[in-house]
Short mmCIF file of C-alpha atoms and ligand atoms in Angstrom, two decimals:
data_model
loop_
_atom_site.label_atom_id
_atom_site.label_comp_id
_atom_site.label_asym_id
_atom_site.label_seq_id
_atom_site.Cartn_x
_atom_site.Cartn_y
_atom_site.Cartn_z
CA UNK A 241 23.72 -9.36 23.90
CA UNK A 242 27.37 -8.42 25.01
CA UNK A 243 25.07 -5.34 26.53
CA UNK A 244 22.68 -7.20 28.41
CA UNK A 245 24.79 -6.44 31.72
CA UNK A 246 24.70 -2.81 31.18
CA UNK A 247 21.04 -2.58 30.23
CA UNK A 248 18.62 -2.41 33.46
CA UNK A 249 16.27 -4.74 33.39
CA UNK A 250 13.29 -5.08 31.27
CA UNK A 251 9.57 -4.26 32.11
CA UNK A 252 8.63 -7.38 31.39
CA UNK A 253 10.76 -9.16 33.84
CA UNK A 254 9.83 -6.11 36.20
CA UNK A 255 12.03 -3.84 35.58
CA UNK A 256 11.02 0.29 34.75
CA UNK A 257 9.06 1.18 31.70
CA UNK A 258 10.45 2.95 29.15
CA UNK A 259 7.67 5.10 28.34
CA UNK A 260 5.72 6.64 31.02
CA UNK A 261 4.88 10.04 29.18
CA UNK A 262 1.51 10.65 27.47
CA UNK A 263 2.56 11.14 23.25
CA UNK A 264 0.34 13.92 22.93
CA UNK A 265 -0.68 14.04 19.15
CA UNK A 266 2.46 12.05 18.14
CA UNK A 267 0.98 9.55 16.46
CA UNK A 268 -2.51 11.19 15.25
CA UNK A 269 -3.66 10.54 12.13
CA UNK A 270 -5.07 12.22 9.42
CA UNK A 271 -3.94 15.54 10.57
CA UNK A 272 -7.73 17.13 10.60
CA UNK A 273 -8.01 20.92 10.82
CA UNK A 274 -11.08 23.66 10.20
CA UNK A 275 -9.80 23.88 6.64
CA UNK A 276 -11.03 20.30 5.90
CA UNK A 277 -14.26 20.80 8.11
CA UNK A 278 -14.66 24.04 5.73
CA UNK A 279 -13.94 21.98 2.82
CA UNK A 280 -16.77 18.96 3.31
CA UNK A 281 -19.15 21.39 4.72
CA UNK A 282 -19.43 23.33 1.85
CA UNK A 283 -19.87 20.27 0.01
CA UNK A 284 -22.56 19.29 2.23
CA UNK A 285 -24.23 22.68 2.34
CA UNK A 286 -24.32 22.95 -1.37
CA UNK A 287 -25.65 19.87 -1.78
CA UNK A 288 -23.37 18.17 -4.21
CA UNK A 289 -22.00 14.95 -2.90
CA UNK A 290 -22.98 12.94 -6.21
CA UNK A 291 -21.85 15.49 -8.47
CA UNK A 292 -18.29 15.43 -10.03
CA UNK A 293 -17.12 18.94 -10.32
CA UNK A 294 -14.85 18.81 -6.68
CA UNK A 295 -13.49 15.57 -8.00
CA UNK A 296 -11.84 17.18 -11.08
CA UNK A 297 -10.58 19.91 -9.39
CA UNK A 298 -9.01 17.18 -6.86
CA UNK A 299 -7.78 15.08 -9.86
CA UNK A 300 -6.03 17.79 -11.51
CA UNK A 301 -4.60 18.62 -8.34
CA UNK A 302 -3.63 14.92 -8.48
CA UNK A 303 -2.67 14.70 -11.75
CA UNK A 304 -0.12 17.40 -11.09
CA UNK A 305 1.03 16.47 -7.57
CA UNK A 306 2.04 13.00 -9.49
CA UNK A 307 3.52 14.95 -12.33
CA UNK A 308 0.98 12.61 -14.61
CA UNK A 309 -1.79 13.52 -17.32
CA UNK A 310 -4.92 12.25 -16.11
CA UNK A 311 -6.14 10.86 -12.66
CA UNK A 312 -9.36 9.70 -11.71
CA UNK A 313 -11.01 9.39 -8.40
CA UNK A 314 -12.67 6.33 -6.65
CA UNK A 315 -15.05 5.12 -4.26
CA UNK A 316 -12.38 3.40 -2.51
CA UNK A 317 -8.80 1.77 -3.70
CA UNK A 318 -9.73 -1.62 -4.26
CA UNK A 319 -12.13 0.35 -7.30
CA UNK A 320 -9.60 1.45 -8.21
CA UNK A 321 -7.57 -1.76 -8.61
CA UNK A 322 -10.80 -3.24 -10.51
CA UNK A 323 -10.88 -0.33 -12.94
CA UNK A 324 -7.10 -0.23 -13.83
CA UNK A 325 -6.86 -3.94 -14.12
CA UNK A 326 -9.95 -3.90 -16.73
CA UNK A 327 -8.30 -0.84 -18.55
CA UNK A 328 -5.43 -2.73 -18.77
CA UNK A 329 -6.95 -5.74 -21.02
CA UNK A 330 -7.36 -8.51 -17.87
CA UNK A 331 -10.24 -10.13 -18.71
CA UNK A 332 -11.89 -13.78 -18.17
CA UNK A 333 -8.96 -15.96 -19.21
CA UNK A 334 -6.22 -14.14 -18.69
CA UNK A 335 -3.72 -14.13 -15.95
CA UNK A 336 -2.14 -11.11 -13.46
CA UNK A 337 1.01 -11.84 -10.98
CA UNK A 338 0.92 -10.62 -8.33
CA UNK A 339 2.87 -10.13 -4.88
CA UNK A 340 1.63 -12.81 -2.14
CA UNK A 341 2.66 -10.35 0.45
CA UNK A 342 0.17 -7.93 0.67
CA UNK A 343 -3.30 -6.47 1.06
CA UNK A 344 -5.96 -8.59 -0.88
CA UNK A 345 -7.26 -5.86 -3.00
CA UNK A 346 -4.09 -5.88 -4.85
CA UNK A 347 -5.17 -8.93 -6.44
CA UNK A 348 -8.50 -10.36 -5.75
CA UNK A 349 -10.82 -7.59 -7.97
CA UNK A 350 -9.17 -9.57 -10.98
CA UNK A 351 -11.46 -12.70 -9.70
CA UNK A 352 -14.24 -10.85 -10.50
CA UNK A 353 -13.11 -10.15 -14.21
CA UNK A 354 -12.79 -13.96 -14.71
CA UNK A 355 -8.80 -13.75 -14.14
CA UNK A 356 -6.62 -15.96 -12.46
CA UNK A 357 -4.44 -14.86 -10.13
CA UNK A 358 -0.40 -16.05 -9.61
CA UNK A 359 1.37 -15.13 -6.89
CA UNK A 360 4.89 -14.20 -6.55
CA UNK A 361 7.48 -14.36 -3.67
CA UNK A 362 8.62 -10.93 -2.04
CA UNK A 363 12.51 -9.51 -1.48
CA UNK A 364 13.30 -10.62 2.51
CA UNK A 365 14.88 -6.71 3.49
CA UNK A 366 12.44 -4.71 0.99
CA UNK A 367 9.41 -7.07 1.38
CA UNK A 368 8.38 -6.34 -1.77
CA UNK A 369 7.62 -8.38 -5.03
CA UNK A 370 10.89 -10.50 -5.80
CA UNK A 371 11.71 -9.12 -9.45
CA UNK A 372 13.37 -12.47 -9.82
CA UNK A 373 10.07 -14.54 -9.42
CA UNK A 374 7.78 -13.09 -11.99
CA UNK A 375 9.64 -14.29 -15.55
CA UNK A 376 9.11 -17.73 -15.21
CA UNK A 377 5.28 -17.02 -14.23
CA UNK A 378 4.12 -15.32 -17.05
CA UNK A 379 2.48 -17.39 -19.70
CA UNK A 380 0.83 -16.40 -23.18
CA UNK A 381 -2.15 -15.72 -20.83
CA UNK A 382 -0.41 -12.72 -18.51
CA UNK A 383 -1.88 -9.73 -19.19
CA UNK A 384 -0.44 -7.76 -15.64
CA UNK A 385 2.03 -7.26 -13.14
CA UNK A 386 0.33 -6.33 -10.10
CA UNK A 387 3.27 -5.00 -7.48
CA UNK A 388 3.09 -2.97 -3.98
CA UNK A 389 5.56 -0.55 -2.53
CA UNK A 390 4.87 -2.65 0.43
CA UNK A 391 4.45 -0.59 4.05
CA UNK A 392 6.46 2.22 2.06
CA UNK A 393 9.41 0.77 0.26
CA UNK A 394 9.27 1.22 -3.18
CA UNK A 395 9.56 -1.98 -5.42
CA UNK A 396 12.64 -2.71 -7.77
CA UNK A 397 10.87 -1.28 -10.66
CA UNK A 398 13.67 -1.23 -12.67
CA UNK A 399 14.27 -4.72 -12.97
CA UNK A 400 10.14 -5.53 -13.10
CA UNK A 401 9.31 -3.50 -15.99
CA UNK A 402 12.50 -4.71 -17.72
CA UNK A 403 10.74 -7.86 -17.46
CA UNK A 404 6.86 -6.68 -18.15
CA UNK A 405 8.42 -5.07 -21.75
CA UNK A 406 10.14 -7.90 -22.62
CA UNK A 407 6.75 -10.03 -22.43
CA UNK A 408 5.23 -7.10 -23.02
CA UNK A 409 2.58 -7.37 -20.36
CA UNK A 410 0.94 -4.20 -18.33
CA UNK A 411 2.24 -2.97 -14.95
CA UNK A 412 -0.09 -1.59 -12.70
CA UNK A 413 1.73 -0.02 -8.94
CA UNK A 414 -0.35 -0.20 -6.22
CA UNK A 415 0.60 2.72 -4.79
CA UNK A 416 -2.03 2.52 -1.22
CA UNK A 417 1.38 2.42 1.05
CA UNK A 418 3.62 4.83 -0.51
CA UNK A 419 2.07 7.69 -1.80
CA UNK A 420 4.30 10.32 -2.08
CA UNK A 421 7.36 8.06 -2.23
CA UNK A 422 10.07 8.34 -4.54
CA UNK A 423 12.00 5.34 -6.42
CA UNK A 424 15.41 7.07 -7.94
CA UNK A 425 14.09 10.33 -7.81
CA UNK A 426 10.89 9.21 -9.51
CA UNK A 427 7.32 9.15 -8.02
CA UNK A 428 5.80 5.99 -7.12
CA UNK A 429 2.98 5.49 -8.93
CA UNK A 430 4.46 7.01 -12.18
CA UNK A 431 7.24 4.42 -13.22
CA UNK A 432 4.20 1.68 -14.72
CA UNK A 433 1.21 1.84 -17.11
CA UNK A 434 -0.50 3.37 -14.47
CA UNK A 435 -0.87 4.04 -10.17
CA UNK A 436 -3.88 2.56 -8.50
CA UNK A 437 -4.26 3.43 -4.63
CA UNK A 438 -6.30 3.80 -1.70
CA UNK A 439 -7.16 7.24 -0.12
CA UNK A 440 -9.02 5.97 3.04
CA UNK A 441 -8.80 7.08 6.51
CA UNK A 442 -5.29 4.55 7.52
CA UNK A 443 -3.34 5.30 4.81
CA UNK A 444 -0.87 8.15 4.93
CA UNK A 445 -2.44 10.44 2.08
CA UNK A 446 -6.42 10.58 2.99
CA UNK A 447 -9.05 11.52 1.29
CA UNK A 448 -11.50 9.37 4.40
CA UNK A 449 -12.34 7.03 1.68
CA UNK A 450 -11.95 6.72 -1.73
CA UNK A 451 -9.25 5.53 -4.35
CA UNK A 452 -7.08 7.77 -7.12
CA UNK A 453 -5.69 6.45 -10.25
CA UNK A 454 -2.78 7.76 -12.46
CA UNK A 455 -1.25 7.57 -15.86
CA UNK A 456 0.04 9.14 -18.70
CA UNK A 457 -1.96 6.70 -20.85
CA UNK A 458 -5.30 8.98 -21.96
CA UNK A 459 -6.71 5.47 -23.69
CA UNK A 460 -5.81 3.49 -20.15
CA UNK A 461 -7.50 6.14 -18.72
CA UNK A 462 -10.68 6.49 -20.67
CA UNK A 463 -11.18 2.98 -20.28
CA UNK A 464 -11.34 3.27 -16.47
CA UNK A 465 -14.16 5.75 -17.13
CA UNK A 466 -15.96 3.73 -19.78
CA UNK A 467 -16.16 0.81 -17.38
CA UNK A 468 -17.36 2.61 -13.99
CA UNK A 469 -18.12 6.07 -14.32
CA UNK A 470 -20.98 6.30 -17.00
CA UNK A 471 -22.27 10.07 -15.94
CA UNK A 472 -19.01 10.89 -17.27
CA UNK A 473 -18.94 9.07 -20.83
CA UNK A 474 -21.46 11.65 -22.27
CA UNK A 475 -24.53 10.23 -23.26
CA UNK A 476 -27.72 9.14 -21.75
CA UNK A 477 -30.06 11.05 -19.15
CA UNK A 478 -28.60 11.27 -16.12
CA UNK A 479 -25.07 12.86 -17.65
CA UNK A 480 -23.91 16.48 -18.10
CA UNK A 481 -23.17 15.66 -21.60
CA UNK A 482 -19.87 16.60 -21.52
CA UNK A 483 -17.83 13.39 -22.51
CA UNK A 484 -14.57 12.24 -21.52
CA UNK A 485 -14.51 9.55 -24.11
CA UNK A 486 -12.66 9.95 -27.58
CA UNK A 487 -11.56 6.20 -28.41
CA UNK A 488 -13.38 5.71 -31.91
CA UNK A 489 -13.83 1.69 -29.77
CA UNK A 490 -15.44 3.52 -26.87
CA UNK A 491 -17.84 6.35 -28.25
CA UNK A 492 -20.49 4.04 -29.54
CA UNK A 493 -20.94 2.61 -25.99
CA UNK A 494 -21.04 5.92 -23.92
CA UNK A 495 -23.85 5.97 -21.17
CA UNK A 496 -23.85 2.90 -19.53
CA UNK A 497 -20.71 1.71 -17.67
CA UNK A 498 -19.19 -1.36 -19.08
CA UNK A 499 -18.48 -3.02 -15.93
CA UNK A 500 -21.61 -2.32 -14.71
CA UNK A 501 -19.91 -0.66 -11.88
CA UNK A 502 -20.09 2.91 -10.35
CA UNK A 503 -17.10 4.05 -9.14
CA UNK A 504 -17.61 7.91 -8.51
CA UNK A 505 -15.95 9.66 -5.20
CA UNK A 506 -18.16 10.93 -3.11
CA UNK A 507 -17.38 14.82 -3.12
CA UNK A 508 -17.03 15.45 0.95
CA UNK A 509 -14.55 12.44 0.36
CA UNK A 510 -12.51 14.74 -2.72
CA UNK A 511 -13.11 18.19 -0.97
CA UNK A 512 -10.93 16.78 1.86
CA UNK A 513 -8.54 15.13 -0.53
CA UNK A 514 -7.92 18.14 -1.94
CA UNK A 515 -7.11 19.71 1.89
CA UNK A 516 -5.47 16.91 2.68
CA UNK A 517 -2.86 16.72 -0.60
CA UNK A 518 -2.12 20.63 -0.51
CA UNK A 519 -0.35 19.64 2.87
CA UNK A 520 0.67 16.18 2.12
CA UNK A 521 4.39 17.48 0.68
CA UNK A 522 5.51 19.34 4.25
CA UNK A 523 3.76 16.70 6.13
CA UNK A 524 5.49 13.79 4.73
CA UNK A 525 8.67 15.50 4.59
CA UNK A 526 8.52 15.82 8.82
CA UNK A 527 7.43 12.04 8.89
CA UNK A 528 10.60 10.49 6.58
CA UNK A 529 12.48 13.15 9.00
CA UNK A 530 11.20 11.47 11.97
CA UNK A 531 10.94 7.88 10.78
CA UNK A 532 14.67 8.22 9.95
CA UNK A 533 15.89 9.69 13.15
CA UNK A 534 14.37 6.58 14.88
CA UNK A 535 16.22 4.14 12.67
CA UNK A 536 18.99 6.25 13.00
CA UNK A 537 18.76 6.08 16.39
CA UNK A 538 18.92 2.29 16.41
CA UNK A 539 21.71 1.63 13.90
CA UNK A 540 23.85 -1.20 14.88
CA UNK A 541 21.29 -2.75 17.19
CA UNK A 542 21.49 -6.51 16.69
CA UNK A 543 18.35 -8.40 15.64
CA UNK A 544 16.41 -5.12 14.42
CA UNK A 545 17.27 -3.67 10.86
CA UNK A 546 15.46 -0.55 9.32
CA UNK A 547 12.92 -1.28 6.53
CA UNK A 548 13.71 1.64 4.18
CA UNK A 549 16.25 2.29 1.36
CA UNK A 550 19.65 2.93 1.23
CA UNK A 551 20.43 6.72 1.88
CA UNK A 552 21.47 8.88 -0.68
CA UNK A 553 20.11 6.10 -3.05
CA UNK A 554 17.13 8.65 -4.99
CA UNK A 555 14.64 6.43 -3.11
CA UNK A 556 12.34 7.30 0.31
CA UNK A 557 9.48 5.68 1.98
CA UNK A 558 7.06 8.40 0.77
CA UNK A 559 4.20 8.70 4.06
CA UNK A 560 5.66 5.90 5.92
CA UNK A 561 2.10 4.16 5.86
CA UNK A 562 2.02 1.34 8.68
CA UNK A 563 6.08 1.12 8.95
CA UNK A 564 7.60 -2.24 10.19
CA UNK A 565 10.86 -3.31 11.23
CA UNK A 566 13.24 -6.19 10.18
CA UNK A 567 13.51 -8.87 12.89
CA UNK A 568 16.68 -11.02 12.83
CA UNK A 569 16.14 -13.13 15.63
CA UNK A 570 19.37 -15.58 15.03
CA UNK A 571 20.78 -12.66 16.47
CA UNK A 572 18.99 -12.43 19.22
CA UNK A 573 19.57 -16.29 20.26
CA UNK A 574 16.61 -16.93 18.57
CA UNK A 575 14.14 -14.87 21.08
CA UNK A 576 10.73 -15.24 18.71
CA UNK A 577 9.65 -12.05 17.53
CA UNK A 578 6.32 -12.53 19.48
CA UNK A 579 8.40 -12.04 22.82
CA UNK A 580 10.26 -9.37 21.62
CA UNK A 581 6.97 -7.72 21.28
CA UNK A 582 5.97 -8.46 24.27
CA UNK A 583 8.52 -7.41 25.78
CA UNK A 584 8.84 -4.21 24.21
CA UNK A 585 4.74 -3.66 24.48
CA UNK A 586 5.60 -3.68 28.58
CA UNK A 587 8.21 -0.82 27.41
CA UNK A 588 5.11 1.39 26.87
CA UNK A 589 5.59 1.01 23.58
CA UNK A 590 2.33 -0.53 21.15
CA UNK A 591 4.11 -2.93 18.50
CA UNK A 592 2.78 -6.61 17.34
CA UNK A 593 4.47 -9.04 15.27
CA UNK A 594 3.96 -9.95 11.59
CA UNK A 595 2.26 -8.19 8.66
CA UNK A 596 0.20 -9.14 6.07
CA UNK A 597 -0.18 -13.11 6.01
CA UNK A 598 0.51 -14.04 2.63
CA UNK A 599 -2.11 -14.86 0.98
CA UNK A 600 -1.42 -17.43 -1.24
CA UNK A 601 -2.08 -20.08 2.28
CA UNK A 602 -5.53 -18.57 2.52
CA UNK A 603 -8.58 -20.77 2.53
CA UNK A 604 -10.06 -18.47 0.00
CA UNK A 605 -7.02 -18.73 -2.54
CA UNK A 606 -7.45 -22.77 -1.78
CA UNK A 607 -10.91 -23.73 -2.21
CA UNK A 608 -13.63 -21.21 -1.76
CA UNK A 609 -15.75 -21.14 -5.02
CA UNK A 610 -17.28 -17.70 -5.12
CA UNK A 611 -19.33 -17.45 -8.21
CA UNK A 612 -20.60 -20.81 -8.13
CA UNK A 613 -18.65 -22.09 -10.82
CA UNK A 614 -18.58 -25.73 -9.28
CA UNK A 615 -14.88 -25.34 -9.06
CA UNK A 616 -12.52 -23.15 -6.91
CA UNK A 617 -12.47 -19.64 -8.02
CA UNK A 618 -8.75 -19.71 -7.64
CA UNK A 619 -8.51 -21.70 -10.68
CA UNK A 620 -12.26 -21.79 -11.61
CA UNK A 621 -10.99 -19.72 -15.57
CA UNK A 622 -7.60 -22.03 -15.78
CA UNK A 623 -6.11 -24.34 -17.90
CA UNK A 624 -3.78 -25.20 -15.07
CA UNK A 625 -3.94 -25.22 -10.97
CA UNK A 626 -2.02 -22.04 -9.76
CA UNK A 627 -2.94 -22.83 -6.13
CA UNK A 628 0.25 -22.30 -4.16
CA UNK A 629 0.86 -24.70 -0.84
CA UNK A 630 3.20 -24.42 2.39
CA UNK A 631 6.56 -24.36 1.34
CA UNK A 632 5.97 -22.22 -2.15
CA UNK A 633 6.55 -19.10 -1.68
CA UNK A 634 9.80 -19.46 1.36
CA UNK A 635 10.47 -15.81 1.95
CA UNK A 636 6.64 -14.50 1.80
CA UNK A 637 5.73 -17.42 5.01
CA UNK A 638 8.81 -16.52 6.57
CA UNK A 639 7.82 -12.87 7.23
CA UNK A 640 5.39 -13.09 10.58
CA UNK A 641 8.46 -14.51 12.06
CA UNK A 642 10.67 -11.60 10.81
CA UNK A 643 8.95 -8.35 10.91
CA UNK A 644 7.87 -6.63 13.62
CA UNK A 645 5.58 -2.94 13.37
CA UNK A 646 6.94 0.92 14.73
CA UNK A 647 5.38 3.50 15.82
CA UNK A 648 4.37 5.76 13.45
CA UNK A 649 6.11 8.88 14.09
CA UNK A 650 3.78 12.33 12.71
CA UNK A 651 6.16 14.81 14.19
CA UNK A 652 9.83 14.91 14.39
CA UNK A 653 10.61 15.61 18.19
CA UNK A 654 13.77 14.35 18.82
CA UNK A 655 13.68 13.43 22.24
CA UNK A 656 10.80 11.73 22.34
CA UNK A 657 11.60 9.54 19.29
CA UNK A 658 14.58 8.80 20.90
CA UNK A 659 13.12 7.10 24.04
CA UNK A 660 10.73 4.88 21.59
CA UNK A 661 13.81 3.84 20.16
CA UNK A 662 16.04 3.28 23.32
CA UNK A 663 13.09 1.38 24.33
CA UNK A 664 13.42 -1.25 21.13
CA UNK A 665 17.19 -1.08 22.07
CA UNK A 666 16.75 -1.87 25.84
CA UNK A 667 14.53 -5.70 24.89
CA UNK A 668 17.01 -5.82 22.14
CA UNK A 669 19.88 -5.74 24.69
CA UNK A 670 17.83 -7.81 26.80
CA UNK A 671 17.00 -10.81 24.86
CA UNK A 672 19.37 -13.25 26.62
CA UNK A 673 17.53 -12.32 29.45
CA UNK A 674 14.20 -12.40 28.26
CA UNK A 675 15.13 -16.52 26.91
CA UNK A 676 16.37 -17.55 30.76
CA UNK A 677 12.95 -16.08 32.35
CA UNK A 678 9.94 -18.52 32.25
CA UNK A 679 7.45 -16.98 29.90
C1 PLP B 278 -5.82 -0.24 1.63
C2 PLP B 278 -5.30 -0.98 0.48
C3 PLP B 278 -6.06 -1.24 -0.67
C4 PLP B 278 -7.54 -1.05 -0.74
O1 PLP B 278 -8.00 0.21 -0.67
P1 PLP B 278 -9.43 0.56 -0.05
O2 PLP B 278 -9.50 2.03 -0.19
O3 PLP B 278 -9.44 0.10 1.36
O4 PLP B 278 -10.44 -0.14 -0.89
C5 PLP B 278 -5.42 -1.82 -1.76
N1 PLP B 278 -4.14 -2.18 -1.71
C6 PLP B 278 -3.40 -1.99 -0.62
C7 PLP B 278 -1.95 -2.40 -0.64
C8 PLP B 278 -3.94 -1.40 0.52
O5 PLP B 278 -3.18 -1.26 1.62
#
């Protein structure tokens, strides 16, 4: 705030905007070129949407990207979620944890398995699942960890699946957010039982909709295809009769899918996958280049803190999906981050305050009984009540006050970044300013 007299004055207060110039393909998202309109069309022309022989040329692809054994393709990510939690033994009964910050689909697929879910608290500067709250929340009922590389930043998963092997229960990474990412030099996705993620349209690696999973567990893996992909268990009518299933437990129940779910990508939705993951390395690699410079170019600012690892720590941020900054405001003289926004929103800049609301506070996690078992689903399969109040989980309902979204930077073009960042700097610099003014 010692700057505030050097700064000019801020749009808001009507003062010049930052950003006047039009960002040109900045920000555009999924990069979409003839070779993916050649891709799906050829799909289309031929015909072969339902089949499956695009998606295992994408999964290898996969597979190998991920530096993993098998990988399967979805419908969608929170399929995926469903699948990999049944393949890893949660059933009706048994328990997952999982991290209160973040997108529902994490967790809520294990409701329909007859699970109960436990949230945990998230890290304040990584935002993801607090290591140190999941011990004392598993029970003889815990089957799996559930954890997010939240908006990018990989998860301690060091000190989680120390944990998960001393109880020995599952982890599963939901990997929708950091695809691509690395935690000490090692994939994301890769470090747990297995990687379950979204490919749609939003997220950084696209496939317009569907969902991957990963592992180097073949019986994890065949039990994701016994339970939702029956056309590829190898019996029955409608298959090739090819199977994929070798568990002496499995083979007896090939050609029906034990969930009674159908999970299978559509093949427009793998043929651009495939497109879309041969240039996902270079891509990426201009986005962390760009990302950073921005942060760079704010180092030092009071109030705002990057939300990425330490350099030269092994770790990165993978695609950048949906990046978000750390608000400090007690440095700021306690300017609320929804005035920071809007004063850096006059900037010409598009931010909003918050993330994900946590959902253990959510009327659904509370009371809603979904499958009419005459008591809240939350706790409708439980010895206990697991319902989690205001107050709970401290760090996870202190975050809409503390985080504030980026842009997110496609291209690295230096001089452009720079002015999105002076911008931030500028209603940083101006926030004594911004508390005198009536609102
Ligand atoms: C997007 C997302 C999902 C769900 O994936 P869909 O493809 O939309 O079904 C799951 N988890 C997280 C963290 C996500 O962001």
């Amino acid at each position: 705030m010692t700057t505030a007299g050097k700064t000019c004055k801020p749009a808001l207060l009507g003062g010049p905007k930052s950003i006047t110039e039009d960002p040109g393909d900045l920000f555009t998202w999924p990069i979409v070129t003839a070779e993916d309109e050649q891709a799906v069309l050829e799909v289309l022309r031929a015909g072969k949407m339902s089949g499956n022989d695009v998606t295992k040329q994408f999964e290898a692809e996969a597979a190998d990207y991920f530096g993993v054994r098998h990988a399967l393709g979805y419908c969608n990510g929170t399929a995926a979620l469903l699948g990999a939690m049944w393949a890893c033994g949660v059933a009706r009964g048994t328990e997952i944890i999982g991290p209160s910050l973040t997108y529902w689909a994490t967790v809520m697929p294990a409701w329909s398995l007859g699970a109960t879910i436990v949230l945990a608290d998230c890290e304040p500067d990584t935002l993801c699942i607090d290591p140190g709250d999941i011990e004392h929340r598993i029970t003889d009922r815990t089957r799996a960890v559930v954890v997010t590389h939240n908006y990018g930043h990989p998860c301690d998963m060091d000190a989680i699946m120390a944990v998960a092997h001393k109880h020995d229960v599952k982890v599963i990474e939901d990997v929708s957010h950091a695809q691509g990412g690395l935690y000490k030099g090692r994939m994301v996705g890769t470090l747990a039982d297995c990687g379950a993620m979204s490919l749609m349209t939003g997220k950084s690696l696209v496939a317009g909709e569907g969902g991957l999973l990963v592992t180097d567990d073949r019986r994890l893996w065949e039990r994701a295809i016994a339970f939702g992909f029956y056309e590829r268990t190898g019996a029955g009518r409608y298959t090739d009769g090819k199977s994929e299933i070798t568990e002496p437990d499995l083979v007896p129940l090939r050609g029906l899918p034990l969930g009674g779910a159908k999970h299978r990508m559509n093949q427009a939705c793998a043929a651009m996958g495939r497109v879309q993951l041969r240039h996902y390395p270079a891509r990426i690699a201009e986005i962390q280049k760009a990302m950073n410079f921005f942060w760079d170019c704010l180092e030092g600012t009071p109030g705002l803190r990057a939300h990425r690892p330490p350099a030269k720590s092994g770790s990165t941020m993978g695609g950048w999906y949906c990046p978000i900054g750390l608000y400090r405001p007690e440095e700021l003289g306690g300017l609320p981050v929804a005035r920071f926004c809007e004063a850096v929103s006059a900037e010409g800049v598009r931010t909003s305050p918050g993330a994900n609301m946590p959902l253990h506070l959510h009327a659904v996690f509370q009371e809603a009984d979904v499958y009419g078992d005459g008591r809240p689903t939350a706790i409708a399969h439980s010895d206990r009540d697991v319902r989690q109040g205001p107050g709970s989980l401290p760090v996870a309902e202190s975050v809409p006050e503390r985080v504030f979204s980026i842009p997110w930077f496609k291209h690295y073009r230096p001089e452009a970044i720079r002015a999105y960042a002076e911008a931030f700097r500028k209603v940083a610099g101006s926030a004594d300013r911004l508390l005198e003014a009536p609102e």
